[in-house]
mmCIF file of C-alpha atoms in Angstrom:
data_model
loop_
_atom_site.group_PDB
_atom_site.id
_atom_site.type_symbol
_atom_site.label_atom_id
_atom_site.label_comp_id
_atom_site.label_asym_id
_atom_site.label_seq_id
_atom_site.Cartn_x
_atom_site.Cartn_y
_atom_site.Cartn_z
ATOM 1 C CA MET A 1 16.548 19.374 -39.771
ATOM 2 C CA PRO A 2 16.440 16.792 -38.032
ATOM 3 C CA THR A 3 16.275 12.842 -39.637
ATOM 4 C CA THR A 4 13.039 11.277 -40.131
ATOM 5 C CA PRO A 5 12.760 8.688 -37.474
ATOM 6 C CA SER A 6 12.325 5.026 -38.795
ATOM 7 C CA ARG A 7 11.859 2.948 -35.807
ATOM 8 C CA ASN A 8 10.650 2.730 -32.443
ATOM 9 C CA PRO A 9 13.406 3.323 -30.060
ATOM 10 C CA GLN A 10 10.449 3.565 -27.507
ATOM 11 C CA TYR A 11 9.540 7.313 -28.147
ATOM 12 C CA GLY A 12 9.295 7.808 -23.992
ATOM 13 C CA GLY A 13 7.677 4.620 -23.459
ATOM 14 C CA ALA A 14 4.310 5.946 -25.531
ATOM 15 C CA ALA A 15 3.957 4.248 -28.529
ATOM 16 C CA ARG A 16 2.583 1.016 -29.277
ATOM 17 C CA THR A 17 2.839 -1.898 -31.766
ATOM 18 C CA ALA A 18 -0.370 -1.880 -34.382
ATOM 19 C CA SER A 19 -1.392 -5.380 -32.392
ATOM 20 C CA GLY A 20 -1.188 -3.393 -29.024
ATOM 21 C CA ALA A 21 1.407 -5.993 -28.065
ATOM 22 C CA SER A 22 5.139 -6.981 -28.360
ATOM 23 C CA GLY A 23 3.832 -10.000 -30.415
ATOM 24 C CA GLY A 24 2.251 -10.194 -33.991
ATOM 25 C CA THR A 25 4.200 -10.813 -37.646
ATOM 26 C CA PRO A 26 7.542 -8.953 -38.574
ATOM 27 C CA ARG A 27 5.649 -7.286 -40.974
ATOM 28 C CA ARG A 28 2.813 -6.012 -38.853
ATOM 29 C CA ARG A 29 5.866 -4.811 -36.666
ATOM 30 C CA ALA A 30 7.892 -3.215 -39.645
ATOM 31 C CA ASP A 31 4.667 -1.318 -40.382
ATOM 32 C CA ALA A 32 4.152 -0.114 -36.905
ATOM 33 C CA GLU A 33 7.739 0.939 -36.997
ATOM 34 C CA ARG A 34 7.260 2.712 -39.824
ATOM 35 C CA SER A 35 3.399 4.214 -39.053
ATOM 36 C CA ILE A 36 4.958 5.729 -35.484
ATOM 37 C CA GLY A 37 8.442 7.252 -37.296
ATOM 38 C CA SER A 38 6.078 9.232 -39.396
ATOM 39 C CA ILE A 39 3.225 10.062 -36.976
ATOM 40 C CA VAL A 40 6.579 11.371 -34.765
ATOM 41 C CA ALA A 41 8.226 13.541 -37.984
ATOM 42 C CA ALA A 42 4.746 14.748 -38.708
ATOM 43 C CA GLY A 43 4.234 15.978 -34.934
ATOM 44 C CA LEU A 44 7.558 17.386 -34.803
ATOM 45 C CA GLU A 45 6.664 19.312 -37.941
ATOM 46 C CA CYS A 46 3.238 20.456 -36.728
ATOM 47 C CA PHE A 47 4.276 21.431 -33.404
ATOM 48 C CA ARG A 48 6.817 23.443 -34.523
ATOM 49 C CA GLU A 49 4.635 25.577 -36.873
ATOM 50 C CA ASP A 50 1.567 24.995 -34.247
ATOM 51 C CA PRO A 51 2.263 24.204 -30.725
ATOM 52 C CA ASN A 52 -1.435 23.801 -30.776
ATOM 53 C CA ALA A 53 -1.985 21.583 -33.315
ATOM 54 C CA SER A 54 -4.567 18.953 -33.535
ATOM 55 C CA MET A 55 -4.322 15.186 -33.754
ATOM 56 C CA THR A 56 -6.206 14.979 -36.988
ATOM 57 C CA ALA A 57 -3.816 17.832 -38.348
ATOM 58 C CA VAL A 58 -0.778 15.663 -37.208
ATOM 59 C CA ALA A 59 -2.875 12.149 -39.054
ATOM 60 C CA ARG A 60 -3.311 14.281 -42.093
ATOM 61 C CA ALA A 61 0.529 15.264 -42.017
ATOM 62 C CA ALA A 62 1.389 12.120 -41.603
ATOM 63 C CA GLY A 63 -0.714 10.456 -43.895
ATOM 64 C CA VAL A 64 -2.446 7.641 -41.692
ATOM 65 C CA SER A 65 -5.616 7.669 -40.181
ATOM 66 C CA ARG A 66 -6.747 8.451 -37.077
ATOM 67 C CA VAL A 67 -7.677 5.026 -35.636
ATOM 68 C CA THR A 68 -3.699 4.205 -36.902
ATOM 69 C CA LEU A 69 -2.604 7.665 -35.059
ATOM 70 C CA TYR A 70 -4.575 6.912 -31.862
ATOM 71 C CA ALA A 71 -3.697 3.170 -31.833
ATOM 72 C CA HIS A 72 -0.098 4.032 -31.578
ATOM 73 C CA PHE A 73 -0.809 7.546 -29.371
ATOM 74 C CA PRO A 74 -4.202 7.135 -27.568
ATOM 75 C CA SER A 75 -3.553 10.899 -26.345
ATOM 76 C CA ARG A 76 -2.218 14.127 -27.469
ATOM 77 C CA GLU A 77 -0.073 14.257 -24.487
ATOM 78 C CA GLU A 78 1.311 10.982 -25.482
ATOM 79 C CA LEU A 79 2.253 11.856 -28.317
ATOM 80 C CA PHE A 80 4.051 15.120 -27.816
ATOM 81 C CA GLU A 81 5.973 13.166 -25.055
ATOM 82 C CA ALA A 82 7.251 10.654 -28.194
ATOM 83 C CA VAL A 83 8.428 14.188 -30.202
ATOM 84 C CA LEU A 84 9.617 15.473 -26.944
ATOM 85 C CA ALA A 85 11.980 12.304 -27.003
ATOM 86 C CA TYR A 86 12.813 12.056 -29.890
ATOM 87 C CA SER A 87 14.398 15.881 -29.764
ATOM 88 C CA VAL A 88 16.476 14.364 -26.795
ATOM 89 C CA GLY A 89 17.653 11.601 -28.706
ATOM 90 C CA GLU A 90 19.133 13.536 -31.070
ATOM 91 C CA ALA A 91 20.947 15.417 -28.640
ATOM 92 C CA ASP A 92 22.534 12.597 -27.156
ATOM 93 C CA LYS A 93 23.462 11.738 -30.783
ATOM 94 C CA ALA A 94 24.985 14.819 -31.308
ATOM 95 C CA LEU A 95 26.853 14.448 -27.943
ATOM 96 C CA GLU A 96 27.995 10.850 -28.545
ATOM 97 C CA ALA A 97 29.679 11.868 -31.993
ATOM 98 C CA GLN A 98 31.310 15.047 -29.568
ATOM 99 C CA ASP A 99 33.937 12.482 -27.679
ATOM 100 C CA LEU A 100 33.209 14.367 -24.571
ATOM 101 C CA ASP A 101 35.830 12.193 -22.635
ATOM 102 C CA SER A 102 39.113 13.160 -24.388
ATOM 103 C CA GLY A 103 40.503 16.733 -23.458
ATOM 104 C CA PRO A 104 40.360 18.735 -20.950
ATOM 105 C CA ALA A 105 37.058 18.684 -18.959
ATOM 106 C CA ASP A 106 36.278 22.840 -19.390
ATOM 107 C CA GLU A 107 37.168 22.438 -22.938
ATOM 108 C CA SER A 108 34.759 19.224 -23.537
ATOM 109 C CA MET A 109 32.128 21.295 -22.011
ATOM 110 C CA VAL A 110 31.549 24.207 -23.715
ATOM 111 C CA ARG A 111 31.864 21.315 -27.059
ATOM 112 C CA MET A 112 28.875 19.976 -24.824
ATOM 113 C CA VAL A 113 27.027 23.154 -24.569
ATOM 114 C CA ARG A 114 27.112 24.192 -28.180
ATOM 115 C CA SER A 115 26.418 20.791 -29.428
ATOM 116 C CA CYS A 116 23.090 21.032 -26.929
ATOM 117 C CA TRP A 117 22.226 24.206 -27.836
ATOM 118 C CA ARG A 118 22.217 23.294 -31.618
ATOM 119 C CA ILE A 119 19.561 20.960 -30.962
ATOM 120 C CA LEU A 120 17.525 23.080 -28.322
ATOM 121 C CA ALA A 121 17.466 25.531 -31.034
ATOM 122 C CA GLN A 122 16.287 23.830 -33.348
ATOM 123 C CA HIS A 123 13.398 22.572 -31.398
ATOM 124 C CA SER A 124 12.768 25.575 -28.654
ATOM 125 C CA PHE A 125 9.432 25.096 -29.375
ATOM 126 C CA LEU A 126 8.821 22.301 -27.458
ATOM 127 C CA VAL A 127 10.179 23.670 -24.324
ATOM 128 C CA THR A 128 7.117 26.120 -24.159
ATOM 129 C CA ALA A 129 5.060 24.066 -25.799
ATOM 130 C CA SER A 130 5.484 20.958 -23.501
ATOM 131 C CA GLU A 131 5.078 22.512 -20.362
ATOM 132 C CA GLY A 132 1.259 22.568 -20.367
ATOM 133 C CA LEU A 133 1.208 18.438 -21.830
ATOM 134 C CA VAL A 134 4.563 17.242 -20.164
ATOM 135 C CA GLY A 135 4.972 17.989 -16.440
ATOM 136 C CA GLU A 136 8.398 18.358 -14.909
ATOM 137 C CA PRO A 137 9.234 15.242 -13.781
ATOM 138 C CA ARG A 138 8.789 13.448 -16.744
ATOM 139 C CA ARG A 139 10.671 15.791 -18.955
ATOM 140 C CA ARG A 140 13.477 15.532 -16.778
ATOM 141 C CA ARG A 141 13.599 11.634 -17.267
ATOM 142 C CA GLN A 142 13.655 12.687 -21.048
ATOM 143 C CA HIS A 143 16.622 13.879 -20.681
ATOM 144 C CA ARG A 144 18.331 11.126 -18.860
ATOM 145 C CA LYS A 145 20.757 10.154 -21.162
ATOM 146 C CA VAL A 146 22.292 13.449 -21.571
ATOM 147 C CA LEU A 147 21.793 14.629 -17.970
ATOM 148 C CA ASP A 148 24.230 11.179 -17.213
ATOM 149 C CA ARG A 149 26.793 12.656 -19.852
ATOM 150 C CA VAL A 150 26.587 15.617 -18.040
ATOM 151 C CA ASP A 151 27.148 14.405 -14.206
ATOM 152 C CA ARG A 152 30.462 11.888 -15.842
ATOM 153 C CA LEU A 153 31.648 15.300 -17.287
ATOM 154 C CA ILE A 154 31.244 17.523 -14.486
ATOM 155 C CA ALA A 155 33.029 14.281 -12.370
ATOM 156 C CA ARG A 156 35.943 14.299 -14.816
ATOM 157 C CA GLY A 157 36.098 18.373 -14.435
ATOM 158 C CA GLN A 158 36.162 17.860 -10.572
ATOM 159 C CA GLU A 159 38.809 15.305 -10.497
ATOM 160 C CA GLU A 160 41.011 17.497 -13.219
ATOM 161 C CA GLY A 161 40.728 20.192 -10.324
ATOM 162 C CA VAL A 162 39.087 22.762 -12.970
ATOM 163 C CA PHE A 163 35.325 22.371 -11.527
ATOM 164 C CA ARG A 164 34.585 22.954 -8.345
ATOM 165 C CA THR A 165 33.726 20.505 -5.661
ATOM 166 C CA ASP A 166 32.240 23.098 -2.867
ATOM 167 C CA LEU A 167 28.574 22.155 -4.171
ATOM 168 C CA PRO A 168 26.742 18.899 -4.839
ATOM 169 C CA ARG A 169 27.469 17.304 -8.704
ATOM 170 C CA PRO A 170 23.529 16.799 -8.652
ATOM 171 C CA TRP A 171 22.796 20.590 -8.012
ATOM 172 C CA LEU A 172 25.683 21.891 -10.820
ATOM 173 C CA VAL A 173 23.864 18.833 -13.058
ATOM 174 C CA THR A 174 20.281 20.547 -12.609
ATOM 175 C CA VAL A 175 21.995 23.896 -13.094
ATOM 176 C CA PHE A 176 23.070 22.878 -16.665
ATOM 177 C CA TYR A 177 19.272 21.514 -17.399
ATOM 178 C CA SER A 178 17.681 24.546 -16.226
ATOM 179 C CA LEU A 179 20.032 27.049 -17.907
ATOM 180 C CA LEU A 180 19.613 25.482 -21.108
ATOM 181 C CA HIS A 181 15.729 25.101 -20.971
ATOM 182 C CA ALA A 182 15.757 29.216 -19.461
ATOM 183 C CA ALA A 183 17.722 30.500 -22.214
ATOM 184 C CA ALA A 184 15.453 28.319 -25.183
ATOM 185 C CA GLY A 185 12.463 30.333 -22.975
ATOM 186 C CA GLU A 186 14.480 33.708 -23.531
ATOM 187 C CA THR A 187 15.255 33.221 -27.134
ATOM 188 C CA GLY A 188 11.756 32.575 -27.435
ATOM 189 C CA ALA A 189 10.562 35.471 -25.753
ATOM 190 C CA ARG A 190 13.151 38.017 -27.683
ATOM 191 C CA ARG A 191 14.834 38.830 -24.197
ATOM 192 C CA LEU A 192 18.268 37.434 -25.414
ATOM 193 C CA LYS A 193 19.705 37.357 -29.020
ATOM 194 C CA ALA A 194 19.077 33.629 -30.500
ATOM 195 C CA GLY A 195 22.726 34.529 -32.087
ATOM 196 C CA GLU A 196 24.309 35.164 -28.755
ATOM 197 C CA ALA A 197 22.572 32.182 -26.518
ATOM 198 C CA ALA A 198 25.729 29.754 -26.962
ATOM 199 C CA SER A 199 28.253 32.136 -26.261
ATOM 200 C CA THR A 200 26.176 33.385 -22.845
ATOM 201 C CA LEU A 201 25.548 30.009 -22.334
ATOM 202 C CA GLU A 202 29.338 29.111 -22.232
ATOM 203 C CA ARG A 203 30.251 31.894 -20.323
ATOM 204 C CA THR A 204 27.543 31.444 -17.964
ATOM 205 C CA LEU A 205 28.257 27.632 -16.942
ATOM 206 C CA LEU A 206 31.657 27.929 -17.107
ATOM 207 C CA ALA A 207 31.830 30.300 -14.551
ATOM 208 C CA VAL A 208 29.176 28.616 -12.493
ATOM 209 C CA LEU A 209 31.571 25.625 -12.741
ATOM 210 C CA LYS A 210 34.669 26.828 -12.350
ATOM 211 C CA LYS A 211 36.576 26.120 -9.236
ATOM 212 C CA PRO A 212 36.607 29.273 -6.512
ATOM 213 C CA GLU A 213 40.054 30.323 -6.246
ATOM 214 C CA PRO A 214 41.501 30.243 -2.870
ATOM 215 C CA GLN A 215 40.707 32.780 -0.177
#
């Protein structure tokens, strides 16, 4: 289970301070950050149990009033986007710990896939639930930091001569992003066994990225 968010790392830009602006006393800002952290953590658990959980249910789980919840997140869509941003932030922290800049690029890609999948498997319910709340362009922007890491790793693999250069790199990044989320959808629909998803993703992505043999 991910750690409880205790500070406000923007949460996708949706959260607001208690005073409605960036001002206010340090005490009020600290109280607002604690409320936001409690709400996002409660939202994560509520949406895990029921993707259609109401704002009232989230407020109750967070131990705050509806007035406080709506002061920070005026709509369910904004709250869900904040929860999604937190989940992506956890994936980025996991990738930071992997030291993906060392070792052969293809081996680093395997570590990247495994790390991303561990987080995505925990939060796969967000993939399905967000489709009706957060538009694809916004979801893609939420993943910018992670996808920037993917882009850099693919570029390094191309320089090392192990990844293909005959296809645009932005397209290869999109393939990575799309396949990970497709795997989450497939495991959720039980068309792909959860225990086989990581290895299936590794083989599929490495086959896509591998430099073609000379004809």
